[in-house]
Amino acid sequence: MFRRSNIAARIFQRQIYTPAPGTSVHCARRFYENLVPSCTIFDVECPDQSFCKFTDDGQYLICFSRNQQDLIVYRPTWLSFSCKGEDCDAFDLPPKAKRFESFFTQLYSVSLASSNALICKDFFLYMEGNHYGIFATSTAPIHEPPAAGGAIQGIPYIEKITFHLIRLEDGLVLDEKILLNDFVNLTHNMGVFLYDDLLAIVSLHNQTIHILQIRDSGNLVNVRTIGEFCHEDDELFLNSNAQCLAFPDKSKLHRLPGNNVQNGLQHSQPNLEDSFLTGIKQRLLSFIFQGIWNEEKDHTLRVQCLKKKFYYHFRDYAELIIWRVQFLDRHHLLIKFGSVDGGVLRNADHHPAFFAVYNMETTDIIAFYQNSPEELYLLFEQFCDHFHAASRNSLSMNFVSSHSNNIHALEKLRCVKNKASSSSQGMRTSLICGSFGHMSVALSHNLISHHLRTSAVCEENAGLFFALQLSVTESFSLF
Amino acid sequence: MGSMLGDWPSFDPHNFSQLRPSDPSSPSRMTPTTYHPTHSRTLPPPDQVITTEAKNILLRHIYQRTEEKDLRPKRAATENLIPEHGCKQPRASPY
């Protein structure tokens, strides 16, 4: 149906015509085609603060004080003035238009960080439903941590990280979560993922995923901790069995190698950290093993396959560390594994990455993608919307075009992919193309888009892999 | 105005003046059509409940792929056997 673009006609139509169910937000947004920014005001004197960002719904402007210890929140009130007369365009804006206070009203200033801690300026999560904001304060990172048992070498550690849950309407600090002697990648929310009311925090040092729930009452509740143990009662089970290991049955003594017997008698509990892999690692290795085992029916072939694909790479698999985590739904996590080097780097695309889908309820690994971008790329091409979990409840998200729900966007993506694949000559190339530029703040970043860029994976006869990365950025317009 | 629109306002009073309402005394010949099914093959089972699948399609896809991979060795064994029914075809892997 022909849609009129005249604003008066549109307003009239809005009066008499009910939009299709669920599209009222979209209809309201169409008015931005008529109301466009037509004026820029320069040299506005702003308070001496660092401006962080607007919340997704535009209700608050988040700022931090210069000393990075206070949170200051403004309400955008926006300027309004009217002119009476025929030639309104000739009117200049009133002098109050040049003032910061005409546009924003300060709601409050809250001190978050104590004397030796600073607010992390790049970290902010917003819960649209309750108007809750999550901020992080931390002490200075120490780059040469003491080699504590189980801790990862090469990753800095922070003495104290505090996550603050704040009600943005009035600045009330509702709850806090403190992590000591740990490291969470707070830059651009990389180490944390918010899904509805669930928060996943990746502790790189302890290789643990903390799952917290943000209750409506404003409490941060620990739901589960995944890492060393997967089920809630794993620790109890292992500890109770460790007691038995410490005192082996005398009749079985001859079966144990000499040093184990000695250890068993000298220590009351065997050193679990040395003998056991963490729970999540166990699950991952078992899944890989089962996958290779099920591929072949013939026993000899099976063993050969295992030797080649599993045991040869066992050390590499065992040394994988959790980099990042994302929710796929309330029970499933997408975990990105990699080597120690890439853990803290933002641009870790040069390092091989492994993705696993983990079911938190059954503690099973469902799928594992071993740096094979084709399969993962196909998933991302078809189900891109399901990787963007953060703004699921936002009304406007129903109308965001992505290459999974829009054939034109998909066509464009495939064009870029084909162009890039035809550009390399003389080598057999399999191209994995994902050009995902900066999406708006309404979509939180996700693991896959950071991992996939336009790249050409070239396989020479000697079986060497090397990747050329061409970064192609695309901008998606949402409005 | 004796039209079926009664006293409703109109821009032009001559609009709809040609319209003759149907004679209320004669019974209407038009009865709304009703569909009567000729068979009961398509009746839903009496205890059927239709609900939305809780799992999203991405996870459903991942689980399906996992199940396919698990079934693969079993299917490999039956490939050489003569299928019992001619209409059954081995399912091609989508990838």
Coordinates of C-alpha atoms in Angstrom, one line a residue:
Chain A
M1 CA 0.0 0.0 0.0
F2 CA 1.3 3.4 -0.8
R3 CA 2.5 5.2 2.2
R4 CA 2.4 9.0 2.3
S5 CA 5.6 10.7 3.5
N6 CA 4.0 14.0 4.4
I7 CA 4.2 14.4 8.2
A8 CA 0.8 16.0 8.6
A9 CA -0.7 13.1 6.6
R10 CA 1.2 10.6 8.7
I11 CA -0.1 12.1 11.9
F12 CA -3.6 12.1 10.6
Q13 CA -3.2 8.5 9.5
R14 CA -1.9 7.6 13.0
Q15 CA -5.1 9.0 14.4
I16 CA -7.5 7.0 12.3
Y17 CA -5.5 3.9 11.4
T18 CA -4.5 1.1 13.9
P19 CA -1.2 -0.4 13.0
A20 CA -0.7 -4.1 12.7
P21 CA -0.3 -5.9 16.0
G22 CA 3.2 -5.5 17.5
T23 CA 4.3 -2.8 15.1
S24 CA 3.4 0.3 17.0
V25 CA 7.1 0.9 17.8
H26 CA 8.0 0.5 14.2
C27 CA 5.2 3.0 13.2
A28 CA 6.4 5.5 15.7
R29 CA 10.0 5.1 14.5
R30 CA 9.0 6.0 10.9
F31 CA 8.5 9.5 12.0
Y32 CA 12.2 9.9 12.1
E33 CA 12.1 10.0 8.3
N34 CA 10.3 13.3 8.7
L35 CA 12.1 14.7 11.8
V36 CA 15.8 14.8 10.9
P37 CA 18.5 16.6 12.7
S38 CA 18.9 19.9 11.0
C39 CA 21.1 21.8 13.4
T40 CA 24.4 21.3 15.2
I41 CA 25.4 23.3 18.2
F42 CA 29.1 23.7 18.7
D43 CA 31.3 24.6 21.6
V44 CA 28.8 23.8 24.3
E45 CA 30.4 24.1 27.7
C46 CA 30.1 20.7 29.4
P47 CA 31.0 19.8 32.9
D48 CA 34.4 18.3 33.4
Q49 CA 33.5 14.7 33.4
S50 CA 34.0 11.7 31.1
F51 CA 30.9 10.8 29.3
C52 CA 30.3 7.1 29.0
K53 CA 27.1 6.4 27.1
F54 CA 23.4 6.7 26.8
T55 CA 21.3 3.8 28.0
D56 CA 19.7 1.9 25.2
D57 CA 16.3 3.3 25.9
G58 CA 17.6 6.8 26.0
Q59 CA 16.5 7.5 29.6
Y60 CA 19.8 8.1 31.2
L61 CA 23.2 9.5 30.3
I62 CA 26.0 7.8 32.2
C63 CA 29.1 9.8 33.1
F64 CA 32.0 9.3 35.4
S65 CA 33.9 12.0 37.3
R66 CA 37.5 12.8 36.2
N67 CA 39.0 11.0 39.1
Q68 CA 37.0 7.9 38.1
Q69 CA 35.5 7.4 41.5
D70 CA 32.1 8.8 41.1
L71 CA 29.1 8.0 39.0
I72 CA 27.0 10.9 37.7
V73 CA 23.8 10.2 35.9
Y74 CA 21.8 12.7 33.9
R75 CA 18.3 12.6 32.6
P76 CA 18.1 13.8 29.0
T77 CA 15.4 16.4 29.0
W78 CA 16.2 17.9 25.6
L79 CA 15.6 21.5 24.7
S80 CA 12.3 22.7 23.6
F81 CA 11.3 26.1 22.3
S82 CA 8.7 27.4 20.0
C83 CA 8.6 30.4 17.7
K84 CA 5.5 32.2 16.5
G85 CA 5.5 33.7 13.2
E86 CA 5.7 32.8 9.6
D87 CA 9.4 32.5 8.9
C88 CA 10.6 30.3 11.7
D89 CA 13.7 29.1 9.8
A90 CA 15.3 32.5 10.1
F91 CA 15.0 32.4 13.8
D92 CA 18.2 31.6 15.7
L93 CA 18.1 29.2 18.5
P94 CA 17.8 30.9 21.9
P95 CA 20.9 31.4 24.0
K96 CA 19.8 28.7 26.4
A97 CA 20.4 26.2 23.5
K98 CA 24.1 26.6 24.1
R99 CA 24.0 25.3 27.6
F100 CA 24.5 21.8 28.7
E101 CA 21.9 22.1 31.4
S102 CA 19.2 22.8 28.9
F103 CA 19.5 19.3 27.5
F104 CA 20.4 17.3 30.6
T105 CA 19.3 17.3 34.2
Q106 CA 21.7 15.9 36.7
L107 CA 19.9 13.2 38.8
Y108 CA 22.6 12.3 41.3
S109 CA 26.3 11.7 41.8
V110 CA 27.2 8.5 43.6
S111 CA 30.6 7.5 44.9
L112 CA 31.4 4.0 43.8
A113 CA 35.1 3.5 44.1
S114 CA 37.1 3.7 47.3
S115 CA 40.5 5.3 47.6
N116 CA 42.6 2.8 45.7
A117 CA 40.0 1.6 43.2
L118 CA 38.8 3.2 40.0
I119 CA 35.6 2.8 38.0
C120 CA 36.2 1.0 34.8
K121 CA 35.1 3.5 32.2
D122 CA 34.5 0.9 29.5
F123 CA 32.2 -1.2 31.5
F124 CA 28.5 -0.7 31.7
L125 CA 25.6 -3.1 31.4
Y126 CA 21.9 -2.0 31.5
M127 CA 18.8 -3.9 32.4
E128 CA 16.0 -2.1 30.5
G129 CA 13.1 -3.6 32.4
N130 CA 14.2 -2.5 35.9
H131 CA 16.4 0.4 35.0
Y132 CA 19.3 -1.3 36.8
G133 CA 22.8 -0.6 35.8
I134 CA 25.9 -2.7 36.4
F135 CA 29.2 -1.0 36.9
A136 CA 32.7 -2.3 37.8
T137 CA 35.4 -0.9 40.0
S138 CA 38.8 -2.4 40.3
T139 CA 42.2 -1.8 41.8
A140 CA 45.2 -1.5 39.5
P141 CA 46.1 -4.6 37.6
I142 CA 49.4 -6.3 38.6
H143 CA 51.1 -7.7 35.6
E144 CA 53.4 -10.2 37.3
P145 CA 51.2 -12.3 39.5
P146 CA 52.6 -14.8 42.0
A147 CA 52.3 -18.3 40.6
A148 CA 49.4 -19.5 42.7
G149 CA 48.1 -23.0 42.3
G150 CA 45.9 -23.4 39.3
A151 CA 46.3 -19.8 38.2
I152 CA 47.1 -19.1 34.6
Q153 CA 50.5 -17.6 33.8
G154 CA 50.7 -14.6 31.7
I155 CA 47.4 -13.0 32.7
P156 CA 47.6 -10.0 35.0
Y157 CA 45.7 -10.1 38.2
I158 CA 43.6 -7.6 40.1
E159 CA 43.4 -7.5 43.8
K160 CA 39.8 -6.6 44.0
I161 CA 37.1 -6.3 41.4
T162 CA 33.7 -5.1 42.5
F163 CA 30.5 -5.3 40.4
H164 CA 27.9 -2.8 41.6
L165 CA 24.2 -3.1 40.9
I166 CA 22.7 0.4 40.9
R167 CA 19.1 1.5 40.5
L168 CA 19.5 4.3 37.9
E169 CA 16.3 6.1 38.9
D170 CA 17.7 7.3 42.2
G171 CA 21.3 6.0 42.3
L172 CA 20.7 3.5 45.1
V173 CA 23.5 0.9 45.3
L174 CA 21.5 -2.3 45.5
D175 CA 24.1 -5.0 45.7
E176 CA 27.7 -5.8 45.0
K177 CA 29.7 -8.8 43.9
I178 CA 33.4 -8.9 44.9
L179 CA 36.1 -11.0 43.3
L180 CA 39.5 -11.1 44.9
N181 CA 42.8 -11.8 43.4
D182 CA 41.3 -12.4 40.0
F183 CA 41.1 -11.0 36.5
V184 CA 38.0 -10.3 34.5
N185 CA 38.4 -8.6 31.2
L186 CA 36.3 -5.5 31.8
T187 CA 37.2 -3.6 28.6
H188 CA 34.1 -3.1 26.5
N189 CA 32.2 -5.7 28.6
M190 CA 34.3 -8.5 27.1
G191 CA 34.5 -10.7 30.1
V192 CA 30.8 -10.4 31.2
F193 CA 27.6 -11.2 29.4
L194 CA 24.1 -10.1 30.4
Y195 CA 21.1 -12.1 29.2
D196 CA 17.7 -11.0 30.6
D197 CA 18.4 -11.3 34.3
L198 CA 21.4 -13.6 34.1
L199 CA 24.9 -12.4 34.3
A200 CA 27.9 -14.5 33.3
I201 CA 31.3 -13.4 34.5
V202 CA 34.5 -15.1 33.2
S203 CA 37.2 -15.2 35.7
L204 CA 40.3 -15.7 33.6
H205 CA 42.7 -16.4 36.4
N206 CA 40.7 -19.1 38.1
Q207 CA 39.2 -20.3 34.8
T208 CA 35.7 -20.1 36.3
I209 CA 32.4 -18.9 34.9
H210 CA 30.2 -17.3 37.6
I211 CA 26.5 -17.2 36.8
L212 CA 24.6 -14.6 38.8
Q213 CA 20.9 -13.7 38.7
I214 CA 19.7 -10.2 39.2
R215 CA 16.5 -10.4 41.1
D216 CA 13.8 -7.8 40.8
S217 CA 14.4 -7.0 44.5
G218 CA 17.9 -5.9 43.5
N219 CA 19.9 -8.8 44.8
L220 CA 22.7 -10.4 43.0
V221 CA 22.3 -14.1 43.6
N222 CA 24.9 -16.8 42.8
V223 CA 23.3 -19.3 40.6
R224 CA 26.2 -21.6 39.7
T225 CA 29.9 -21.6 39.3
I226 CA 31.3 -23.5 36.4
G227 CA 35.0 -24.4 36.0
E228 CA 36.6 -26.7 38.5
F229 CA 33.3 -28.2 39.3
C230 CA 30.2 -28.4 37.1
H231 CA 27.4 -29.8 39.3
E232 CA 26.8 -28.2 42.6
D233 CA 27.7 -31.3 44.5
D234 CA 30.9 -32.3 42.5
E235 CA 33.1 -30.8 45.2
L236 CA 31.4 -32.8 47.9
F237 CA 31.7 -36.0 45.9
L238 CA 35.4 -35.5 45.1
N239 CA 36.3 -34.5 48.7
S240 CA 34.5 -37.5 50.1
N241 CA 36.2 -39.8 47.7
A242 CA 39.5 -38.2 48.3
Q243 CA 39.4 -39.4 51.9
C244 CA 39.3 -43.0 50.5
L245 CA 42.2 -42.3 48.2
A246 CA 44.3 -41.1 51.1
F247 CA 44.0 -44.4 53.0
P248 CA 44.3 -47.2 50.4
D249 CA 43.2 -50.7 51.2
K250 CA 46.3 -52.7 52.2
S251 CA 45.4 -55.6 50.0
K252 CA 45.6 -53.3 47.0
L253 CA 48.9 -51.8 47.9
H254 CA 50.9 -53.9 45.5
R255 CA 48.9 -52.5 42.5
L256 CA 49.8 -48.9 43.2
P257 CA 53.1 -47.5 41.9
G258 CA 55.6 -46.7 44.6
N259 CA 55.4 -42.9 44.6
N260 CA 51.6 -42.9 44.8
V261 CA 51.7 -45.0 47.9
Q262 CA 54.1 -42.7 49.5
N263 CA 52.0 -39.7 48.7
G264 CA 48.9 -41.5 50.0
L265 CA 50.5 -42.1 53.3
Q266 CA 52.2 -38.8 53.8
H267 CA 49.4 -36.4 52.9
S268 CA 45.9 -36.6 54.3
Q269 CA 44.4 -35.5 51.0
P270 CA 46.0 -35.9 47.6
N271 CA 46.7 -32.7 45.7
L272 CA 43.6 -32.6 43.6
E273 CA 44.8 -29.7 41.4
D274 CA 47.7 -31.7 40.1
S275 CA 45.8 -34.9 39.4
F276 CA 42.5 -33.8 38.0
L277 CA 41.6 -31.6 35.1
T278 CA 38.9 -29.1 35.9
G279 CA 35.3 -30.3 35.5
I280 CA 34.6 -28.3 32.4
K281 CA 37.9 -29.5 30.8
Q282 CA 36.9 -33.1 31.6
R283 CA 33.6 -32.6 29.8
L284 CA 35.2 -31.1 26.8
L285 CA 37.9 -33.8 26.4
S286 CA 35.3 -36.5 26.9
F287 CA 33.1 -35.0 24.2
I288 CA 36.0 -34.8 21.8
F289 CA 36.9 -38.4 22.6
Q290 CA 33.4 -39.6 22.1
G291 CA 33.1 -37.8 18.9
I292 CA 36.2 -39.4 17.5
W293 CA 35.2 -42.8 18.9
N294 CA 31.8 -42.8 17.3
E295 CA 33.2 -41.9 13.9
E296 CA 34.6 -45.3 13.2
K297 CA 33.1 -48.7 13.7
D298 CA 36.2 -50.7 13.1
H299 CA 38.3 -51.0 16.3
T300 CA 41.7 -50.6 14.6
L301 CA 40.6 -47.6 12.6
R302 CA 39.1 -46.2 15.8
V303 CA 42.3 -46.5 17.7
Q304 CA 44.3 -45.0 14.8
C305 CA 41.9 -42.1 14.6
L306 CA 42.1 -41.5 18.3
K307 CA 45.9 -41.5 18.2
K308 CA 46.0 -39.1 15.3
K309 CA 43.2 -36.7 16.3
F310 CA 43.0 -36.9 20.1
Y311 CA 46.2 -38.2 21.8
Y312 CA 48.5 -36.3 19.5
H313 CA 46.8 -33.1 20.4
F314 CA 45.9 -34.0 23.9
R315 CA 48.2 -31.5 25.5
D316 CA 46.9 -28.7 23.3
Y317 CA 43.3 -29.6 24.3
A318 CA 44.2 -29.9 27.9
E319 CA 45.9 -26.5 27.9
L320 CA 43.0 -24.7 26.4
I321 CA 41.6 -21.9 28.5
I322 CA 38.2 -20.2 28.7
W323 CA 38.4 -16.8 27.0
R324 CA 34.9 -15.6 26.8
V325 CA 31.4 -16.8 27.4
Q326 CA 28.0 -15.9 26.0
F327 CA 24.5 -17.1 26.7
L328 CA 22.6 -18.8 23.9
D329 CA 19.5 -19.2 26.1
R330 CA 18.9 -19.6 29.8
H331 CA 20.5 -23.0 30.0
H332 CA 23.1 -23.0 27.2
L333 CA 26.4 -21.2 27.1
L334 CA 28.7 -20.6 24.1
I335 CA 32.2 -20.8 25.5
K336 CA 35.2 -19.6 23.6
F337 CA 38.4 -21.5 24.3
G338 CA 41.9 -20.6 23.2
S339 CA 45.5 -20.6 24.1
V340 CA 46.9 -18.6 27.0
D341 CA 48.3 -15.8 24.7
G342 CA 45.0 -14.7 23.4
G343 CA 43.1 -14.4 26.6
V344 CA 43.4 -10.8 27.3
L345 CA 43.9 -9.4 23.9
R346 CA 41.0 -7.6 22.3
N347 CA 42.0 -8.4 18.8
A348 CA 42.7 -12.1 19.3
D349 CA 41.7 -13.1 15.8
H350 CA 45.2 -14.4 15.0
H351 CA 45.0 -17.0 17.6
P352 CA 43.0 -20.2 16.9
A353 CA 39.8 -20.2 18.8
F354 CA 37.6 -23.1 19.7
F355 CA 33.9 -22.8 20.5
A356 CA 31.8 -25.2 22.6
V357 CA 28.1 -25.2 23.4
Y358 CA 27.6 -26.2 27.0
N359 CA 24.3 -27.1 28.7
M360 CA 24.4 -25.8 32.2
E361 CA 21.6 -28.1 33.5
T362 CA 22.9 -31.4 32.2
T363 CA 26.6 -30.2 32.3
D364 CA 27.1 -31.7 28.9
I365 CA 29.0 -30.2 26.0
I366 CA 26.6 -30.3 23.0
A367 CA 28.9 -29.2 20.2
F368 CA 32.5 -28.3 19.7
Y369 CA 33.9 -26.3 16.8
Q370 CA 37.6 -26.7 16.4
N371 CA 38.6 -23.6 14.6
S372 CA 36.6 -24.8 11.7
P373 CA 34.9 -21.6 10.7
E374 CA 32.8 -23.0 7.9
E375 CA 30.4 -24.8 10.1
L376 CA 30.3 -21.9 12.6
Y377 CA 29.9 -19.4 9.8
L378 CA 26.9 -21.4 8.4
L379 CA 25.3 -21.3 11.8
F380 CA 26.0 -17.6 12.1
E381 CA 24.6 -16.9 8.6
Q382 CA 21.4 -18.8 9.3
F383 CA 20.8 -17.9 12.9
C384 CA 22.5 -14.6 13.5
D385 CA 19.7 -13.2 15.5
H386 CA 20.0 -15.9 18.1
F387 CA 23.5 -14.9 18.9
H388 CA 22.4 -11.5 19.8
A389 CA 20.9 -12.2 23.2
A390 CA 21.2 -8.9 25.1
S391 CA 18.3 -6.8 23.7
R392 CA 15.9 -9.6 23.2
N393 CA 13.1 -7.9 25.2
S394 CA 13.5 -4.6 23.5
L395 CA 10.6 -3.8 21.3
S396 CA 12.7 -2.4 18.6
M397 CA 14.7 -5.5 18.2
N398 CA 11.8 -7.1 16.2
F399 CA 12.6 -4.8 13.4
V400 CA 16.4 -5.0 13.1
S401 CA 17.4 -6.5 9.8
S402 CA 20.2 -9.0 9.8
H403 CA 21.4 -11.4 7.2
S404 CA 19.4 -14.1 8.9
N405 CA 16.0 -12.5 8.5
N406 CA 16.5 -10.3 5.4
I407 CA 17.3 -11.7 2.0
H408 CA 18.8 -8.4 0.8
A409 CA 21.2 -8.3 3.7
L410 CA 22.1 -12.0 3.1
E411 CA 22.7 -11.3 -0.6
K412 CA 25.0 -8.4 0.3
L413 CA 26.9 -10.6 2.7
R414 CA 27.3 -13.3 0.0
C415 CA 28.5 -10.8 -2.5
V416 CA 31.2 -9.7 -0.2
K417 CA 32.1 -13.3 0.5
N418 CA 32.3 -14.2 -3.2
K419 CA 34.3 -11.1 -4.0
A420 CA 36.8 -11.9 -1.4
S421 CA 37.0 -15.5 -2.5
S422 CA 37.6 -14.6 -6.1
S423 CA 40.3 -12.1 -5.2
S424 CA 43.0 -14.7 -4.2
Q425 CA 44.4 -16.6 -7.2
G426 CA 46.7 -19.5 -7.6
M427 CA 45.8 -21.2 -4.4
R428 CA 43.0 -23.4 -3.3
T429 CA 41.1 -21.1 -1.0
S430 CA 38.2 -21.7 1.2
L431 CA 36.8 -18.5 2.3
I432 CA 35.1 -17.7 5.5
C433 CA 33.6 -14.4 5.3
G434 CA 31.8 -12.5 7.9
S435 CA 32.0 -8.8 7.7
F436 CA 30.4 -7.4 10.7
G437 CA 31.1 -3.8 11.4
H438 CA 30.0 -1.9 14.4
M439 CA 26.4 -2.5 15.3
S440 CA 24.6 0.0 17.4
V441 CA 24.5 -0.1 21.1
A442 CA 21.2 -1.9 21.0
L443 CA 23.0 -5.1 20.1
S444 CA 25.7 -6.3 22.4
H445 CA 28.8 -7.6 20.9
N446 CA 28.9 -11.4 20.5
L447 CA 31.7 -13.9 20.3
I448 CA 31.2 -14.9 16.8
S449 CA 31.3 -11.5 15.2
H450 CA 34.5 -10.8 16.8
H451 CA 36.0 -14.0 15.7
L452 CA 34.8 -14.1 12.1
R453 CA 36.3 -11.5 9.8
T454 CA 36.9 -11.6 6.1
S455 CA 39.7 -14.2 5.9
A456 CA 41.2 -16.5 3.4
V457 CA 42.4 -19.8 4.8
C458 CA 44.9 -21.2 2.4
E459 CA 46.0 -24.8 2.5
E460 CA 49.2 -25.7 0.7
N461 CA 50.2 -29.2 -0.2
A462 CA 52.5 -29.5 2.8
G463 CA 49.4 -29.0 4.9
L464 CA 50.4 -25.7 6.4
F465 CA 47.7 -23.3 7.5
F466 CA 48.0 -19.6 7.4
A467 CA 45.4 -17.0 7.4
L468 CA 45.3 -13.7 5.6
Q469 CA 43.0 -11.2 7.2
L470 CA 41.3 -8.5 5.3
S471 CA 39.0 -6.5 7.5
V472 CA 35.9 -5.3 5.7
T473 CA 33.6 -3.2 7.7
E474 CA 30.0 -2.8 7.0
S475 CA 27.6 -0.6 8.8
F476 CA 24.0 -1.7 9.4
S477 CA 21.6 1.0 9.8
L478 CA 18.9 0.2 12.2
F479 CA 16.7 3.2 11.9
Chain B
M1 CA -31.7 9.3 3.6
G2 CA -33.2 5.9 3.2
S3 CA -30.0 4.3 2.4
M4 CA -28.6 1.6 4.5
L5 CA -26.0 4.0 5.9
G6 CA -28.8 5.8 7.7
D7 CA -27.9 9.2 9.1
W8 CA -24.2 8.8 8.9
P9 CA -22.4 12.0 7.7
S10 CA -20.9 12.2 4.3
F11 CA -19.1 14.8 2.3
D12 CA -21.5 14.7 -0.5
P13 CA -25.2 14.1 0.2
H14 CA -25.5 12.5 -3.2
N15 CA -23.0 9.8 -2.4
F16 CA -24.6 6.4 -1.9
S17 CA -27.9 7.8 -3.1
Q18 CA -28.1 5.2 -5.9
L19 CA -27.7 2.3 -3.5
R20 CA -31.0 0.5 -2.9
P21 CA -31.2 -1.4 0.3
S22 CA -32.4 -5.0 0.0
D23 CA -36.1 -5.5 0.7
P24 CA -36.4 -6.4 4.3
S25 CA -39.6 -8.4 3.7
S26 CA -38.1 -11.1 1.5
P27 CA -35.7 -13.5 3.2
S28 CA -32.1 -13.2 2.2
R29 CA -31.0 -15.8 -0.3
M30 CA -27.4 -15.6 0.8
T31 CA -26.5 -17.9 3.5
P32 CA -22.9 -17.9 4.7
T33 CA -21.1 -21.0 3.4
T34 CA -20.1 -23.6 6.0
Y35 CA -17.5 -26.1 5.4
H36 CA -18.4 -29.7 6.2
P37 CA -15.5 -32.1 6.1
T38 CA -16.0 -35.2 4.0
H39 CA -13.6 -37.4 5.9
S40 CA -12.1 -37.5 9.4
R41 CA -8.5 -38.3 8.4
T42 CA -7.3 -34.8 9.3
L43 CA -8.9 -34.6 12.7
P44 CA -6.4 -33.8 15.4
P45 CA -6.1 -36.3 18.1
P46 CA -8.4 -35.5 21.0
D47 CA -5.6 -35.0 23.5
Q48 CA -3.5 -32.8 21.3
V49 CA -2.0 -29.7 22.9
I50 CA -0.1 -27.2 20.8
T51 CA 2.6 -25.3 22.6
T52 CA 5.6 -23.2 21.5
E53 CA 8.9 -25.1 21.5
A54 CA 11.0 -23.7 24.3
K55 CA 14.3 -24.3 22.7
N56 CA 15.3 -21.6 20.1
I57 CA 16.0 -22.7 16.6
L58 CA 19.7 -22.3 16.9
L59 CA 19.9 -24.8 19.7
R60 CA 17.5 -27.1 18.0
H61 CA 19.7 -27.1 15.0
I62 CA 22.8 -27.8 17.1
Y63 CA 21.1 -30.7 18.8
Q64 CA 19.8 -32.1 15.5
R65 CA 23.4 -32.1 14.1
T66 CA 24.6 -33.9 17.2
E67 CA 22.0 -36.5 16.8
E68 CA 22.8 -37.0 13.2
K69 CA 26.4 -37.5 14.0
D70 CA 25.5 -40.0 16.6
L71 CA 23.3 -41.9 14.2
R72 CA 25.8 -41.9 11.4
P73 CA 27.8 -45.1 12.3
K74 CA 24.5 -47.0 12.7
R75 CA 23.3 -45.9 9.3
A76 CA 26.6 -46.9 7.7
A77 CA 26.0 -50.5 8.7
T78 CA 22.6 -50.6 7.0
E79 CA 23.7 -49.1 3.8
N80 CA 24.6 -52.5 2.2
L81 CA 21.3 -54.2 3.2
I82 CA 18.4 -54.3 0.9
P83 CA 15.8 -51.9 2.2
E84 CA 12.6 -53.7 3.2
H85 CA 10.3 -51.1 1.7
G86 CA 11.1 -49.7 -1.8
C87 CA 9.7 -46.3 -0.8
K88 CA 12.3 -45.8 2.0
Q89 CA 15.3 -43.8 0.8
P90 CA 18.5 -43.2 2.8
R91 CA 18.5 -39.7 4.0
A92 CA 21.3 -37.5 2.5
S93 CA 23.3 -35.5 4.8
P94 CA 22.4 -31.8 4.3
Y95 CA 26.1 -30.7 4.5

